[in-house]
Amino acid sequence: LCTASAGSSSSTKQAIKFGTHHVHNNLAASTTILQRDFSAAAKKKQANNGKNNNAKELTYQERKEVEKKLRRETYEQKQTRLERLKTRRDHSPKDVKRTLFRSWWDKEMMYHNKLQRMAKKEGKPWRVRVAVMVERLPVVTPDEEEWEQDYNDLRDFLETFGKEYPAETGFMFAPDKSEDHVVERDEDMIAGLPFTPAPRETEADATGDVKTLDRQLKTRLYLTIKSDTEGNLSGPRWTLPSTIAETNESLLAAAERAVSDSVGSDLKLWCPSNAPMAVNMRV
């Protein structure tokens, strides 16, 4: 904000005109105040002034021809850009995922419609069979790969001894004693614990017992049962626990009942959702 003071009279009137960068006082001499314009605004103002000057020199018909030429050039530039956008990706594949999905989806819908017509023609009602995938998460951390052990050893070395720079740079401090930096091994750390850690390999792993959760602690386990229910054309096989949903029974309740009927009620379940993972229709 630019302010100016001239005289002590309270009736002094001041008028600030921002366009011409001058402040005029009615009772005192005029004072010029420099005001810096933004570069973009100055260029735009200069271009408009030049355009107005040229327009004043042209006749009405000439001005119409100039505007018409400008509109034609703008339209041609727009059309050229649209054509370039159409052919910009001609050499790259388009709609690959969509085509792949539609090739599967259309066949699946045709198969489902065929099943519905067959069931309606033969008067067979639909039955909902619920299968459950029960997963036990790892109990202990998995064994490290050889490259992971090398990476952890290198990281521990750098965190312990730090980085070494050339002496002429002056970045290095005075070297410490080697005994001040000791990287503790895993065996030494475990030996210093106030308790005895549980073994990573259990008795069930040694005996080959597959009917307990206290085994294969480093991996995921999935519940499977040997079933001889209907639909097994090749005889008994290992499959997921399943059952037929009863009337007015939710899918989640049917899933819990399938597990309890197969292995008993001692197994505690946690279901992340009420929605099924997949749906399969067959006759």
Coordinates of C-alpha atoms in Angstrom, one line a residue:
L1 CA 0.0 0.0 0.0
C2 CA 1.5 3.4 -1.1
T3 CA 0.7 6.4 1.1
A4 CA 1.7 10.1 0.8
S5 CA 1.5 13.0 3.2
A6 CA 1.5 16.7 2.1
G7 CA 0.6 19.4 4.7
S8 CA -1.1 19.2 8.0
S9 CA -4.6 20.3 6.9
S10 CA -7.3 17.7 7.6
S11 CA -9.1 18.8 4.4
T12 CA -6.3 17.6 2.2
K13 CA -7.7 15.3 -0.5
Q14 CA -5.5 12.6 -2.1
A15 CA -6.3 10.5 -5.1
I16 CA -4.2 7.4 -5.9
K17 CA -4.5 6.2 -9.4
F18 CA -3.0 2.7 -9.7
G19 CA -3.0 2.5 -13.5
T20 CA -0.5 5.4 -14.1
H21 CA 1.7 4.9 -11.0
H22 CA 1.2 8.6 -9.9
V23 CA -0.2 10.1 -6.8
H24 CA -1.6 13.6 -7.2
N25 CA -2.2 16.0 -4.3
N26 CA -4.5 18.9 -4.8
L27 CA -2.7 21.1 -2.3
A28 CA 0.9 20.2 -3.0
A29 CA 3.1 19.4 -6.0
S30 CA 2.6 16.1 -7.7
T31 CA 4.7 13.2 -6.5
T32 CA 5.7 10.2 -8.6
I33 CA 5.8 6.7 -6.9
L34 CA 7.4 3.9 -8.7
Q35 CA 5.4 0.6 -8.8
R36 CA 6.8 -2.6 -10.2
D37 CA 4.4 -4.6 -12.4
F38 CA 4.5 -8.4 -12.7
S39 CA 6.3 -9.5 -15.8
A40 CA 3.4 -11.5 -17.2
A41 CA 0.9 -8.6 -16.6
A42 CA 3.4 -6.2 -18.2
K43 CA 3.8 -8.4 -21.3
K44 CA 0.1 -8.8 -21.6
K45 CA -0.5 -5.1 -21.3
Q46 CA 2.1 -4.4 -23.9
A47 CA 0.7 -6.9 -26.3
N48 CA -2.8 -5.5 -25.9
N49 CA -1.5 -2.0 -26.5
G50 CA 0.2 -3.1 -29.7
K51 CA -2.8 -4.9 -30.9
N52 CA -5.1 -2.0 -30.2
N53 CA -2.7 0.3 -32.1
N54 CA -2.7 -2.0 -35.1
A55 CA -6.4 -2.4 -34.9
K56 CA -6.9 1.4 -35.0
E57 CA -4.9 1.5 -38.3
L58 CA -7.0 -1.2 -39.9
T59 CA -10.3 -0.8 -41.4
Y60 CA -13.4 -2.6 -40.3
Q61 CA -13.2 -5.1 -43.2
E62 CA -9.6 -5.7 -42.5
R63 CA -10.2 -6.4 -38.8
K64 CA -12.9 -8.9 -39.7
E65 CA -10.5 -10.7 -42.0
V66 CA -7.8 -10.9 -39.3
E67 CA -10.3 -12.3 -36.7
K68 CA -11.5 -14.8 -39.3
K69 CA -8.0 -15.9 -40.0
L70 CA -7.3 -16.3 -36.3
R71 CA -10.4 -18.5 -35.8
R72 CA -9.4 -20.6 -38.8
E73 CA -5.9 -21.2 -37.4
T74 CA -7.3 -22.1 -34.0
Y75 CA -9.7 -24.6 -35.4
E76 CA -7.0 -26.2 -37.6
Q77 CA -4.7 -26.5 -34.6
K78 CA -7.4 -28.2 -32.6
Q79 CA -8.2 -30.6 -35.4
T80 CA -4.5 -31.5 -35.8
R81 CA -4.3 -32.2 -32.1
L82 CA -7.3 -34.5 -32.2
E83 CA -5.9 -36.5 -35.1
R84 CA -2.6 -36.8 -33.3
L85 CA -4.3 -38.2 -30.2
K86 CA -6.1 -40.8 -32.3
T87 CA -3.0 -42.3 -33.8
R88 CA -0.6 -41.7 -30.9
R89 CA -1.0 -45.3 -29.6
D90 CA -1.6 -47.2 -32.9
H91 CA 1.5 -49.3 -32.3
S92 CA 0.6 -50.4 -28.8
P93 CA -2.1 -53.0 -27.8
K94 CA -5.4 -51.6 -26.6
D95 CA -8.1 -53.1 -24.3
V96 CA -6.0 -56.2 -23.5
K97 CA -7.4 -56.8 -20.0
R98 CA -10.9 -56.0 -21.1
T99 CA -10.8 -58.4 -24.0
L100 CA -9.4 -61.1 -21.8
F101 CA -12.1 -60.6 -19.2
R102 CA -14.9 -60.5 -21.7
S103 CA -13.7 -63.8 -23.3
W104 CA -14.1 -65.5 -19.9
W105 CA -17.2 -63.6 -18.8
D106 CA -19.3 -64.2 -21.9
K107 CA -18.7 -68.0 -21.8
E108 CA -19.4 -68.1 -18.0
M109 CA -22.7 -66.3 -18.4
M110 CA -23.7 -68.7 -21.2
Y111 CA -22.9 -71.7 -19.0
H112 CA -24.9 -70.3 -16.1
N113 CA -27.9 -69.5 -18.3
K114 CA -27.7 -73.1 -19.6
L115 CA -27.7 -74.5 -16.1
Q116 CA -30.7 -72.4 -15.1
R117 CA -32.7 -73.6 -18.1
M118 CA -31.8 -77.2 -17.4
A119 CA -32.8 -76.9 -13.7
K120 CA -36.1 -75.2 -14.5
K121 CA -36.9 -77.8 -17.2
E122 CA -36.3 -80.8 -14.9
G123 CA -37.9 -79.0 -11.9
K124 CA -34.9 -79.3 -9.7
P125 CA -34.4 -76.7 -7.0
W126 CA -31.1 -75.0 -6.3
R127 CA -29.0 -76.1 -3.3
V128 CA -26.3 -73.9 -1.8
R129 CA -23.2 -75.8 -0.7
V130 CA -20.8 -73.8 1.5
A131 CA -17.1 -74.7 1.6
V132 CA -14.8 -73.2 4.2
M133 CA -11.1 -72.4 3.9
V134 CA -9.6 -72.4 7.5
E135 CA -6.1 -70.9 7.7
R136 CA -3.6 -70.8 10.5
L137 CA -1.1 -68.0 10.3
P138 CA 2.6 -68.5 11.0
V139 CA 3.4 -68.6 14.7
V140 CA 7.1 -67.8 14.5
T141 CA 9.1 -65.8 12.0
P142 CA 10.2 -67.8 8.9
D143 CA 13.9 -68.8 8.4
E144 CA 15.9 -66.2 6.6
E145 CA 17.4 -66.8 3.1
E146 CA 21.1 -66.7 2.7
W147 CA 21.0 -63.3 0.9
E148 CA 18.8 -61.9 3.8
Q149 CA 21.4 -63.0 6.3
D150 CA 24.2 -61.4 4.3
Y151 CA 22.2 -58.2 4.1
N152 CA 21.4 -58.1 7.8
D153 CA 25.1 -58.7 8.6
L154 CA 26.2 -55.9 6.4
R155 CA 23.6 -53.5 7.9
D156 CA 24.7 -54.4 11.4
F157 CA 28.3 -53.8 10.4
L158 CA 27.5 -50.4 9.0
E159 CA 25.5 -49.4 12.0
T160 CA 28.2 -50.5 14.3
F161 CA 31.4 -49.3 12.7
G162 CA 29.9 -46.6 10.5
K163 CA 31.2 -45.4 7.1
E164 CA 34.8 -44.8 6.3
Y165 CA 35.9 -41.8 4.3
P166 CA 39.4 -40.9 3.0
A167 CA 41.6 -39.2 5.7
E168 CA 42.1 -36.1 3.6
T169 CA 38.4 -35.2 3.7
G170 CA 38.4 -34.7 7.4
F171 CA 35.0 -36.4 7.8
M172 CA 36.4 -39.2 10.0
F173 CA 36.7 -38.9 13.7
A174 CA 39.5 -40.5 15.7
P175 CA 39.2 -44.3 15.4
D176 CA 37.8 -46.1 18.4
K177 CA 39.0 -49.3 19.9
S178 CA 37.9 -52.5 18.3
E179 CA 36.6 -53.9 21.5
D180 CA 34.1 -50.9 21.8
H181 CA 32.2 -52.3 18.8
V182 CA 31.1 -55.9 19.2
V183 CA 28.4 -57.4 17.0
E184 CA 26.5 -59.9 19.1
R185 CA 25.6 -63.1 17.4
D186 CA 22.2 -64.7 17.6
E187 CA 23.4 -67.6 19.7
D188 CA 25.0 -65.2 22.3
M189 CA 21.9 -63.1 22.4
I190 CA 19.6 -66.1 23.0
A191 CA 22.0 -67.4 25.7
G192 CA 21.7 -64.1 27.6
L193 CA 17.9 -64.2 27.7
P194 CA 16.3 -64.7 31.2
F195 CA 14.1 -67.5 29.8
T196 CA 14.5 -70.4 27.4
P197 CA 12.8 -69.8 24.0
A198 CA 10.4 -72.4 22.7
P199 CA 11.8 -74.6 19.9
R200 CA 11.1 -73.8 16.3
E201 CA 10.7 -77.4 15.5
T202 CA 8.0 -79.2 17.5
E203 CA 7.4 -82.8 18.4
A204 CA 4.6 -83.1 15.8
D205 CA 7.2 -82.2 13.1
A206 CA 9.4 -85.0 14.3
T207 CA 6.7 -87.6 14.5
G208 CA 4.8 -86.5 11.3
D209 CA 1.5 -85.8 13.1
V210 CA -0.7 -83.7 10.7
K211 CA -3.8 -83.5 13.0
T212 CA -2.5 -80.8 15.3
L213 CA -2.0 -77.0 15.0
D214 CA 1.3 -77.3 16.9
R215 CA 3.4 -78.0 13.8
Q216 CA 5.0 -76.2 10.9
L217 CA 5.1 -73.0 13.0
K218 CA 7.0 -71.1 10.3
T219 CA 4.4 -71.6 7.5
R220 CA 0.6 -71.3 6.9
L221 CA -1.6 -74.3 7.5
Y222 CA -5.0 -75.1 5.8
L223 CA -7.6 -77.4 7.1
T224 CA -8.6 -80.3 4.8
I225 CA -10.6 -83.4 5.4
K226 CA -11.1 -86.7 3.6
S227 CA -14.6 -86.5 2.2
D228 CA -16.7 -89.1 0.5
T229 CA -19.8 -86.9 0.0
E230 CA -21.8 -86.6 -3.2
G231 CA -20.3 -85.2 -6.3
N232 CA -17.0 -87.0 -5.9
L233 CA -16.9 -89.0 -9.1
S234 CA -13.4 -90.4 -8.4
G235 CA -14.2 -91.5 -4.9
P236 CA -13.0 -90.1 -1.5
R237 CA -10.6 -87.2 -1.7
W238 CA -9.0 -84.4 0.4
T239 CA -11.2 -81.3 0.3
L240 CA -12.3 -78.3 2.3
P241 CA -15.0 -78.7 5.0
S242 CA -18.4 -78.1 3.3
T243 CA -22.1 -78.5 4.0
I244 CA -25.5 -77.7 2.5
A245 CA -27.0 -74.5 3.7
E246 CA -30.4 -74.9 5.4
T247 CA -33.4 -72.8 4.9
N248 CA -33.1 -69.3 6.4
E249 CA -29.5 -70.0 7.3
S250 CA -26.8 -67.4 6.5
L251 CA -23.6 -68.4 4.6
L252 CA -21.5 -67.5 7.6
A253 CA -23.6 -69.7 10.0
A254 CA -23.4 -72.6 7.5
A255 CA -19.6 -72.2 7.3
E256 CA -19.2 -72.4 11.0
R257 CA -21.5 -75.4 11.2
A258 CA -19.4 -77.1 8.5
V259 CA -16.2 -76.7 10.5
S260 CA -17.8 -77.8 13.8
D261 CA -19.3 -80.9 12.2
S262 CA -15.9 -81.9 10.7
V263 CA -13.5 -81.2 13.6
G264 CA -15.6 -80.4 16.6
S265 CA -16.3 -77.1 18.4
D266 CA -12.9 -76.7 20.1
L267 CA -11.5 -74.8 17.0
K268 CA -12.1 -71.1 17.4
L269 CA -12.7 -69.3 14.1
W270 CA -12.5 -65.7 13.1
C271 CA -14.2 -64.8 9.8
P272 CA -13.1 -61.5 8.2
S273 CA -16.3 -61.0 6.1
N274 CA -19.9 -62.3 5.5
A275 CA -19.3 -62.4 1.8
P276 CA -18.1 -65.5 0.0
M277 CA -14.7 -65.6 -1.7
A278 CA -16.0 -67.3 -4.8
V279 CA -19.2 -68.7 -6.3
N280 CA -19.3 -71.8 -8.6
M281 CA -22.5 -73.1 -10.3
R282 CA -22.7 -76.7 -11.5
V283 CA -25.1 -79.6 -12.0

